[in-house]
Structure formats: structure tokens, C-alpha cells
């Protein structure tokens, strides 16, 4: 897996991702302490609102980025987003009003929504071989898992030496280092420049979303994102409630529970490169989603039990299973998008996925928190388990079993072939995989066939 780091451009990009994630982890800890300083007992409300602002920024800003990103230098766009994030982090220690926190969080997270889809679209161009790109996706998943495990420990060490306001300096340093690494990276020429359709799909902010939803496998991906959001929200929002209130354990065990989730995710991310060499993405991702409802059923048993020493290891096992299942869905996501759209549409498609997936989180976060607080953990488990089941079954129905697991062609051959329209084939016909709906029928292209011609049956 680490062999992909021999590519100097990807090595710099991956390092930029790691240092930015480390900075984000420090900011998460520092923001909680800052909220307590400003709001006291109301810190939870402040953090909950800040989390909602984050999701709203992700949902609204990412499609806008997809609409114009192709017209801007990508290094400048990513480095500029990092500089905005650094400036917001540097300003946070000086605020003394809750509304100021909200404004800076909106600014910081909007910049993150601009950075991430562009970064995701660049990586497959730097690593055009699918085997390398798959390993890069696993490394990225591991980086996220490592951040969730190591950042709290790093913050604890730093807090023993400096005040929590200094943690924001570490956040800013991470973003500045990311900007420097991005600027120093030689990126391939944007693939959009190679085709006659450059810019057409970016006529508006909704173009990427329309293209995303036009592809059956990407519609299935949205359903999978909903299932993952149900499990992830359960872990993120209610871990402290399960550990501290339901099981009566100490604060340190909250970190252990979250570590079980990260450990399950990391283990699957390590295994997936070899698995995906032999097994189709559809099988791996649907298996991950279909594992979630049984885990919710097990969690329901833990929730219903009033006592018993078995509940703590059962909770750790459930959290690790959640992490493993979510990683099986999330790790191949980049491959799926890369295969499903033309090169010039890639940034818009990643932006659409970023926005739509966080829309799922915007639904499940309050469902986990408010339902758990008002109706009890059992009701929250039942509701979110039903969401996960619905998402998994819907994805199974939307993703055709005969959908070919073929990588998108390289930029030059992708322009070869014969583009044409079909008016007599039904929706879901295997011949229409990756076709775009147009007035009166479907349009697609055959890049691999001589002169683009072949018989239709």
C-alpha cells in the first residue's frame, strides 16, 4: 500500500491531507473548551449548533465549488482554501461571543467544502493506474481513522504544556503546511481542457448533482451514504451517553469506544486493496451496508438490557463492526465516482457526492441526538436502524447486478468513439449504463469500439 507514496506528487498531497487532518483534530478539542469558556453549561448547545453549521456549509458550498472549480487553477483554489482555514483558526482564540464562533466556523467549514472535492478529483489524475488509486483511497481512509484516534491524545499532551487557546495555533500551522505542500506539488494538466465539452456541465451549481443522480450506481451510492450516516451518527452522538449513562463507566472509556470504531474502520481499510483486486466494488460496498442492520439489532439488545457485564464488550464489538462496515462502503467511493463520470465532470461529481452525503449526516445527526434525548436510546436505535436498512435495501435495488466493473478510460481514448442517442431502450437496460438522459431518450459514448460502431439488440 505504501508504494504509492513513491509518487512525489501524491506523497506531497497525502502529507498535506495528514497535516490538515491533525490540525482539524486539535481544533475539535480546542473548540469544545472554547465553547465552555464562553457558554459554560450551555457549551453542548453551542457545539451542536456549530456541528449543524458545518453540515449546512458542506451541503451548500460544495455544489457551488463544483460549478466553477474547472475555471480556476486547482493549486491556487486548494491553497487559498487552506489559507482561509488558517485565518479562521487564528481568529478563534480572540472571540468572546457565541455568534462570533458561529461566523468563524461557517468560514472555516466553507473553505473545507471548497478544498475537499477538488483534492479528491486531483488524486486519480496523479495516480491514473486503478491499482494505485485504490491504495491511495485506503491510505486516505486510514488517515481519517488515525486522526480520530491520535488527535485527542496529541491534544491532551499539548494541554499539559499550554492553554487550550494555543491549540488553534497548531490548527493554523497544519493548514499553512498543507497550503505550502499543495503549492509545491506539480499537478497534471486538468483533464477538462482535453475535451470539447469543457465547462458545459458546470453551467450551474446543480449540474454536478444532476449528472451524479443520472447514473444508477451513483444513486445507489447516495443510499449507501444514508446507511453509513445512520451508523456514524449513532457512534458520534451517543457514544458518551452509552458509556457514561447507560453503562456507568468512566470518561476514559468513551475514548476507548470511539477507538473501537476507528480500529474496525482501519482494519478493513488495510484489507480492502487486496480484496478489491478480486471482488467487485458492488459486492464489497453492499455487503458493508447490509451488515449495518444486524449490528443495530445487536445494539438494540445492549440498549434493552438493564445490567450485565457482557454489555461493555458487546458495545465495543458493535462499534468495531460499525467502523468496519462503514469503511467497506466509504473506501471504494472514489473509485466508483472515478469510473462513472467523464474526466471533465469529475470535480463536479465529487462536489455533488460531498454535498449529498453530508446532507445525509444533517438528517441523522439530529435524529440520533434529539430522539435519543427525548424518547430514549432504544427509540433512536430503532429509528436509525430502520434508516440503515432502508438505505441498504434501496442501494441493492438501484445498483444493477450487471453493472460492469470497468474503470473509466484514460483521458485521450475517452474522447474517441461515437456518441449517439437511444430512444427505444427502457430505463435500466444494461446498454444504458452511464448514459445521460436527454429529451426523448438517452445519450452515451462507446470509446473502446472501432469507429464507435457496434450492433444493438
PDB file of N, CA and C in Angstrom, residues 317-380:
ATOM      1  N   UNK A 317     -17.726  -4.347  20.516  1.00  0.00           N
ATOM      2  CA  UNK A 317     -17.837  -5.151  19.309  1.00  0.00           C
ATOM      3  C   UNK A 317     -18.769  -4.491  18.292  1.00  0.00           C
ATOM      4  N   UNK A 318     -19.886  -3.944  18.779  1.00  0.00           N
ATOM      5  CA  UNK A 318     -20.821  -3.262  17.878  1.00  0.00           C
ATOM      6  C   UNK A 318     -20.163  -2.048  17.233  1.00  0.00           C
ATOM      7  N   UNK A 319     -19.421  -1.274  18.012  1.00  0.00           N
ATOM      8  CA  UNK A 319     -18.756  -0.082  17.472  1.00  0.00           C
ATOM      9  C   UNK A 319     -17.684  -0.485  16.443  1.00  0.00           C
ATOM     10  N   UNK A 320     -16.936  -1.543  16.734  1.00  0.00           N
ATOM     11  CA  UNK A 320     -15.929  -2.006  15.770  1.00  0.00           C
ATOM     12  C   UNK A 320     -16.599  -2.501  14.486  1.00  0.00           C
ATOM     13  N   UNK A 321     -17.742  -3.187  14.618  1.00  0.00           N
ATOM     14  CA  UNK A 321     -18.466  -3.660  13.432  1.00  0.00           C
ATOM     15  C   UNK A 321     -19.016  -2.491  12.630  1.00  0.00           C
ATOM     16  N   UNK A 322     -19.513  -1.466  13.309  1.00  0.00           N
ATOM     17  CA  UNK A 322     -19.957  -0.260  12.611  1.00  0.00           C
ATOM     18  C   UNK A 322     -18.796   0.340  11.806  1.00  0.00           C
ATOM     19  N   UNK A 323     -17.640   0.447  12.446  1.00  0.00           N
ATOM     20  CA  UNK A 323     -16.481   1.020  11.757  1.00  0.00           C
ATOM     21  C   UNK A 323     -16.079   0.200  10.550  1.00  0.00           C
ATOM     22  N   UNK A 324     -16.076  -1.127  10.688  1.00  0.00           N
ATOM     23  CA  UNK A 324     -15.695  -1.997   9.580  1.00  0.00           C
ATOM     24  C   UNK A 324     -16.684  -1.874   8.423  1.00  0.00           C
ATOM     25  N   UNK A 325     -17.980  -1.894   8.741  1.00  0.00           N
ATOM     26  CA  UNK A 325     -18.994  -1.816   7.690  1.00  0.00           C
ATOM     27  C   UNK A 325     -18.945  -0.464   6.972  1.00  0.00           C
ATOM     28  N   UNK A 326     -18.792   0.614   7.729  1.00  0.00           N
ATOM     29  CA  UNK A 326     -18.739   1.945   7.113  1.00  0.00           C
ATOM     30  C   UNK A 326     -17.498   2.088   6.230  1.00  0.00           C
ATOM     31  N   UNK A 327     -16.378   1.528   6.656  1.00  0.00           N
ATOM     32  CA  UNK A 327     -15.159   1.591   5.854  1.00  0.00           C
ATOM     33  C   UNK A 327     -15.319   0.815   4.554  1.00  0.00           C
ATOM     34  N   UNK A 328     -16.025  -0.319   4.594  1.00  0.00           N
ATOM     35  CA  UNK A 328     -16.257  -1.099   3.377  1.00  0.00           C
ATOM     36  C   UNK A 328     -17.064  -0.316   2.353  1.00  0.00           C
ATOM     37  N   UNK A 329     -17.925   0.578   2.826  1.00  0.00           N
ATOM     38  CA  UNK A 329     -18.702   1.416   1.914  1.00  0.00           C
ATOM     39  C   UNK A 329     -17.905   2.632   1.455  1.00  0.00           C
ATOM     40  N   UNK A 330     -17.243   3.291   2.392  1.00  0.00           N
ATOM     41  CA  UNK A 330     -16.628   4.590   2.105  1.00  0.00           C
ATOM     42  C   UNK A 330     -15.318   4.484   1.323  1.00  0.00           C
ATOM     43  N   UNK A 331     -14.516   3.475   1.595  1.00  0.00           N
ATOM     44  CA  UNK A 331     -13.196   3.408   0.961  1.00  0.00           C
ATOM     45  C   UNK A 331     -13.271   3.318  -0.560  1.00  0.00           C
ATOM     46  N   UNK A 332     -14.135   2.483  -1.153  1.00  0.00           N
ATOM     47  CA  UNK A 332     -14.174   2.417  -2.627  1.00  0.00           C
ATOM     48  C   UNK A 332     -14.945   3.551  -3.294  1.00  0.00           C
ATOM     49  N   UNK A 333     -15.487   4.500  -2.520  1.00  0.00           N
ATOM     50  CA  UNK A 333     -16.352   5.527  -3.099  1.00  0.00           C
ATOM     51  C   UNK A 333     -15.653   6.304  -4.213  1.00  0.00           C
ATOM     52  N   UNK A 334     -14.394   6.673  -3.997  1.00  0.00           N
ATOM     53  CA  UNK A 334     -13.668   7.427  -5.009  1.00  0.00           C
ATOM     54  C   UNK A 334     -13.544   6.661  -6.318  1.00  0.00           C
ATOM     55  N   UNK A 335     -13.282   5.354  -6.239  1.00  0.00           N
ATOM     56  CA  UNK A 335     -13.207   4.516  -7.445  1.00  0.00           C
ATOM     57  C   UNK A 335     -14.521   4.555  -8.210  1.00  0.00           C
ATOM     58  N   UNK A 336     -15.608   4.482  -7.472  1.00  0.00           N
ATOM     59  CA  UNK A 336     -16.920   4.437  -8.103  1.00  0.00           C
ATOM     60  C   UNK A 336     -17.201   5.736  -8.869  1.00  0.00           C
ATOM     61  N   UNK A 337     -16.913   6.868  -8.244  1.00  0.00           N
ATOM     62  CA  UNK A 337     -17.144   8.151  -8.907  1.00  0.00           C
ATOM     63  C   UNK A 337     -16.210   8.298 -10.101  1.00  0.00           C
ATOM     64  N   UNK A 338     -14.947   7.897  -9.917  1.00  0.00           N
ATOM     65  CA  UNK A 338     -13.960   7.996 -10.986  1.00  0.00           C
ATOM     66  C   UNK A 338     -14.399   7.213 -12.218  1.00  0.00           C
ATOM     67  N   UNK A 339     -15.046   6.082 -12.018  1.00  0.00           N
ATOM     68  CA  UNK A 339     -15.476   5.236 -13.130  1.00  0.00           C
ATOM     69  C   UNK A 339     -16.759   5.723 -13.785  1.00  0.00           C
ATOM     70  N   UNK A 340     -17.487   6.572 -13.113  1.00  0.00           N
ATOM     71  CA  UNK A 340     -18.862   6.834 -13.512  1.00  0.00           C
ATOM     72  C   UNK A 340     -19.074   8.137 -14.264  1.00  0.00           C
ATOM     73  N   UNK A 341     -18.069   8.999 -14.336  1.00  0.00           N
ATOM     74  CA  UNK A 341     -18.242  10.286 -14.999  1.00  0.00           C
ATOM     75  C   UNK A 341     -17.067  10.547 -15.929  1.00  0.00           C
ATOM     76  N   UNK A 342     -17.282  11.446 -16.879  1.00  0.00           N
ATOM     77  CA  UNK A 342     -16.205  11.849 -17.763  1.00  0.00           C
ATOM     78  C   UNK A 342     -15.180  12.661 -16.985  1.00  0.00           C
ATOM     79  N   UNK A 343     -13.924  12.685 -17.441  1.00  0.00           N
ATOM     80  CA  UNK A 343     -12.886  13.405 -16.696  1.00  0.00           C
ATOM     81  C   UNK A 343     -13.229  14.858 -16.407  1.00  0.00           C
ATOM     82  N   UNK A 344     -13.825  15.548 -17.376  1.00  0.00           N
ATOM     83  CA  UNK A 344     -14.113  16.959 -17.172  1.00  0.00           C
ATOM     84  C   UNK A 344     -15.246  17.190 -16.174  1.00  0.00           C
ATOM     85  N   UNK A 345     -15.972  16.120 -15.821  1.00  0.00           N
ATOM     86  CA  UNK A 345     -17.066  16.224 -14.853  1.00  0.00           C
ATOM     87  C   UNK A 345     -16.652  15.781 -13.454  1.00  0.00           C
ATOM     88  N   UNK A 346     -15.407  15.382 -13.300  1.00  0.00           N
ATOM     89  CA  UNK A 346     -15.014  14.700 -12.070  1.00  0.00           C
ATOM     90  C   UNK A 346     -15.119  15.593 -10.837  1.00  0.00           C
ATOM     91  N   UNK A 347     -14.616  16.829 -10.910  1.00  0.00           N
ATOM     92  CA  UNK A 347     -14.675  17.697  -9.741  1.00  0.00           C
ATOM     93  C   UNK A 347     -16.122  17.979  -9.348  1.00  0.00           C
ATOM     94  N   UNK A 348     -16.979  18.240 -10.343  1.00  0.00           N
ATOM     95  CA  UNK A 348     -18.388  18.483 -10.046  1.00  0.00           C
ATOM     96  C   UNK A 348     -19.039  17.257  -9.408  1.00  0.00           C
ATOM     97  N   UNK A 349     -18.672  16.060  -9.858  1.00  0.00           N
ATOM     98  CA  UNK A 349     -19.253  14.837  -9.287  1.00  0.00           C
ATOM     99  C   UNK A 349     -18.786  14.626  -7.852  1.00  0.00           C
ATOM    100  N   UNK A 350     -17.496  14.846  -7.593  1.00  0.00           N
ATOM    101  CA  UNK A 350     -17.020  14.728  -6.216  1.00  0.00           C
ATOM    102  C   UNK A 350     -17.675  15.776  -5.321  1.00  0.00           C
ATOM    103  N   UNK A 351     -17.863  16.984  -5.845  1.00  0.00           N
ATOM    104  CA  UNK A 351     -18.533  18.021  -5.074  1.00  0.00           C
ATOM    105  C   UNK A 351     -19.975  17.627  -4.769  1.00  0.00           C
ATOM    106  N   UNK A 352     -20.659  17.038  -5.751  1.00  0.00           N
ATOM    107  CA  UNK A 352     -22.033  16.596  -5.536  1.00  0.00           C
ATOM    108  C   UNK A 352     -22.096  15.506  -4.473  1.00  0.00           C
ATOM    109  N   UNK A 353     -21.170  14.550  -4.552  1.00  0.00           N
ATOM    110  CA  UNK A 353     -21.163  13.477  -3.552  1.00  0.00           C
ATOM    111  C   UNK A 353     -20.870  14.032  -2.161  1.00  0.00           C
ATOM    112  N   UNK A 354     -19.932  14.962  -2.081  1.00  0.00           N
ATOM    113  CA  UNK A 354     -19.585  15.582  -0.799  1.00  0.00           C
ATOM    114  C   UNK A 354     -20.813  16.268  -0.201  1.00  0.00           C
ATOM    115  N   UNK A 355     -21.531  17.006  -1.030  1.00  0.00           N
ATOM    116  CA  UNK A 355     -22.702  17.725  -0.558  1.00  0.00           C
ATOM    117  C   UNK A 355     -23.837  16.774  -0.171  1.00  0.00           C
ATOM    118  N   UNK A 356     -24.165  15.840  -1.052  1.00  0.00           N
ATOM    119  CA  UNK A 356     -25.292  14.948  -0.798  1.00  0.00           C
ATOM    120  C   UNK A 356     -25.030  14.029   0.394  1.00  0.00           C
ATOM    121  N   UNK A 357     -23.802  13.533   0.525  1.00  0.00           N
ATOM    122  CA  UNK A 357     -23.503  12.643   1.649  1.00  0.00           C
ATOM    123  C   UNK A 357     -23.612  13.383   2.978  1.00  0.00           C
ATOM    124  N   UNK A 358     -23.169  14.635   3.005  1.00  0.00           N
ATOM    125  CA  UNK A 358     -23.288  15.395   4.251  1.00  0.00           C
ATOM    126  C   UNK A 358     -24.728  15.831   4.506  1.00  0.00           C
ATOM    127  N   UNK A 359     -25.541  15.898   3.437  1.00  0.00           N
ATOM    128  CA  UNK A 359     -26.965  16.074   3.657  1.00  0.00           C
ATOM    129  C   UNK A 359     -27.560  14.913   4.440  1.00  0.00           C
ATOM    130  N   UNK A 360     -27.064  13.709   4.173  1.00  0.00           N
ATOM    131  CA  UNK A 360     -27.496  12.535   4.949  1.00  0.00           C
ATOM    132  C   UNK A 360     -27.122  12.690   6.422  1.00  0.00           C
ATOM    133  N   UNK A 361     -25.904  13.166   6.671  1.00  0.00           N
ATOM    134  CA  UNK A 361     -25.474  13.385   8.059  1.00  0.00           C
ATOM    135  C   UNK A 361     -26.313  14.479   8.726  1.00  0.00           C
ATOM    136  N   UNK A 362     -26.682  15.486   7.967  1.00  0.00           N
ATOM    137  CA  UNK A 362     -27.515  16.554   8.513  1.00  0.00           C
ATOM    138  C   UNK A 362     -28.866  16.011   8.961  1.00  0.00           C
ATOM    139  N   UNK A 363     -29.310  14.929   8.352  1.00  0.00           N
ATOM    140  CA  UNK A 363     -30.548  14.270   8.768  1.00  0.00           C
ATOM    141  C   UNK A 363     -30.332  13.382   9.987  1.00  0.00           C
ATOM    142  N   UNK A 364     -29.262  12.587   9.985  1.00  0.00           N
ATOM    143  CA  UNK A 364     -29.100  11.575  11.040  1.00  0.00           C
ATOM    144  C   UNK A 364     -28.518  12.130  12.337  1.00  0.00           C
ATOM    145  N   UNK A 365     -27.722  13.191  12.255  1.00  0.00           N
ATOM    146  CA  UNK A 365     -27.188  13.770  13.496  1.00  0.00           C
ATOM    147  C   UNK A 365     -28.301  14.197  14.458  1.00  0.00           C
ATOM    148  N   UNK A 366     -29.231  15.065  14.021  1.00  0.00           N
ATOM    149  CA  UNK A 366     -30.295  15.443  14.961  1.00  0.00           C
ATOM    150  C   UNK A 366     -31.207  14.285  15.324  1.00  0.00           C
ATOM    151  N   UNK A 367     -31.402  13.347  14.393  1.00  0.00           N
ATOM    152  CA  UNK A 367     -32.238  12.190  14.708  1.00  0.00           C
ATOM    153  C   UNK A 367     -31.626  11.394  15.861  1.00  0.00           C
ATOM    154  N   UNK A 368     -30.313  11.200  15.818  1.00  0.00           N
ATOM    155  CA  UNK A 368     -29.635  10.460  16.887  1.00  0.00           C
ATOM    156  C   UNK A 368     -29.668  11.228  18.200  1.00  0.00           C
ATOM    157  N   UNK A 369     -29.441  12.538  18.131  1.00  0.00           N
ATOM    158  CA  UNK A 369     -29.363  13.322  19.349  1.00  0.00           C
ATOM    159  C   UNK A 369     -30.713  13.624  19.968  1.00  0.00           C
ATOM    160  N   UNK A 370     -31.615  14.184  19.188  1.00  0.00           N
ATOM    161  CA  UNK A 370     -32.900  14.606  19.734  1.00  0.00           C
ATOM    162  C   UNK A 370     -33.782  13.424  20.089  1.00  0.00           C
ATOM    163  N   UNK A 371     -33.819  12.415  19.239  1.00  0.00           N
ATOM    164  CA  UNK A 371     -34.656  11.260  19.536  1.00  0.00           C
ATOM    165  C   UNK A 371     -34.104  10.497  20.741  1.00  0.00           C
ATOM    166  N   UNK A 372     -32.769  10.381  20.806  1.00  0.00           N
ATOM    167  CA  UNK A 372     -32.173   9.708  21.956  1.00  0.00           C
ATOM    168  C   UNK A 372     -32.449  10.435  23.252  1.00  0.00           C
ATOM    169  N   UNK A 373     -32.444  11.780  23.206  1.00  0.00           N
ATOM    170  CA  UNK A 373     -32.658  12.566  24.425  1.00  0.00           C
ATOM    171  C   UNK A 373     -34.118  12.594  24.853  1.00  0.00           C
ATOM    172  N   UNK A 374     -35.040  12.597  23.895  1.00  0.00           N
ATOM    173  CA  UNK A 374     -36.453  12.743  24.236  1.00  0.00           C
ATOM    174  C   UNK A 374     -37.179  11.410  24.395  1.00  0.00           C
ATOM    175  N   UNK A 375     -36.882  10.456  23.521  1.00  0.00           N
ATOM    176  CA  UNK A 375     -37.609   9.177  23.547  1.00  0.00           C
ATOM    177  C   UNK A 375     -36.773   8.027  24.089  1.00  0.00           C
ATOM    178  N   UNK A 376     -35.477   8.247  24.283  1.00  0.00           N
ATOM    179  CA  UNK A 376     -34.616   7.205  24.812  1.00  0.00           C
ATOM    180  C   UNK A 376     -33.748   6.571  23.737  1.00  0.00           C
ATOM    181  N   UNK A 377     -32.669   5.931  24.188  1.00  0.00           N
ATOM    182  CA  UNK A 377     -31.723   5.310  23.271  1.00  0.00           C
ATOM    183  C   UNK A 377     -32.364   4.211  22.434  1.00  0.00           C
ATOM    184  N   UNK A 378     -33.290   3.465  23.024  1.00  0.00           N
ATOM    185  CA  UNK A 378     -33.930   2.382  22.287  1.00  0.00           C
ATOM    186  C   UNK A 378     -34.660   2.891  21.055  1.00  0.00           C
ATOM    187  N   UNK A 379     -35.367   4.000  21.206  1.00  0.00           N
ATOM    188  CA  UNK A 379     -36.082   4.574  20.064  1.00  0.00           C
ATOM    189  C   UNK A 379     -35.110   5.069  19.011  1.00  0.00           C
ATOM    190  N   UNK A 380     -34.007   5.669  19.451  1.00  0.00           N
ATOM    191  CA  UNK A 380     -33.007   6.151  18.496  1.00  0.00           C
ATOM    192  C   UNK A 380     -32.396   4.991  17.714  1.00  0.00           C
TER     193      UNK A 380
END
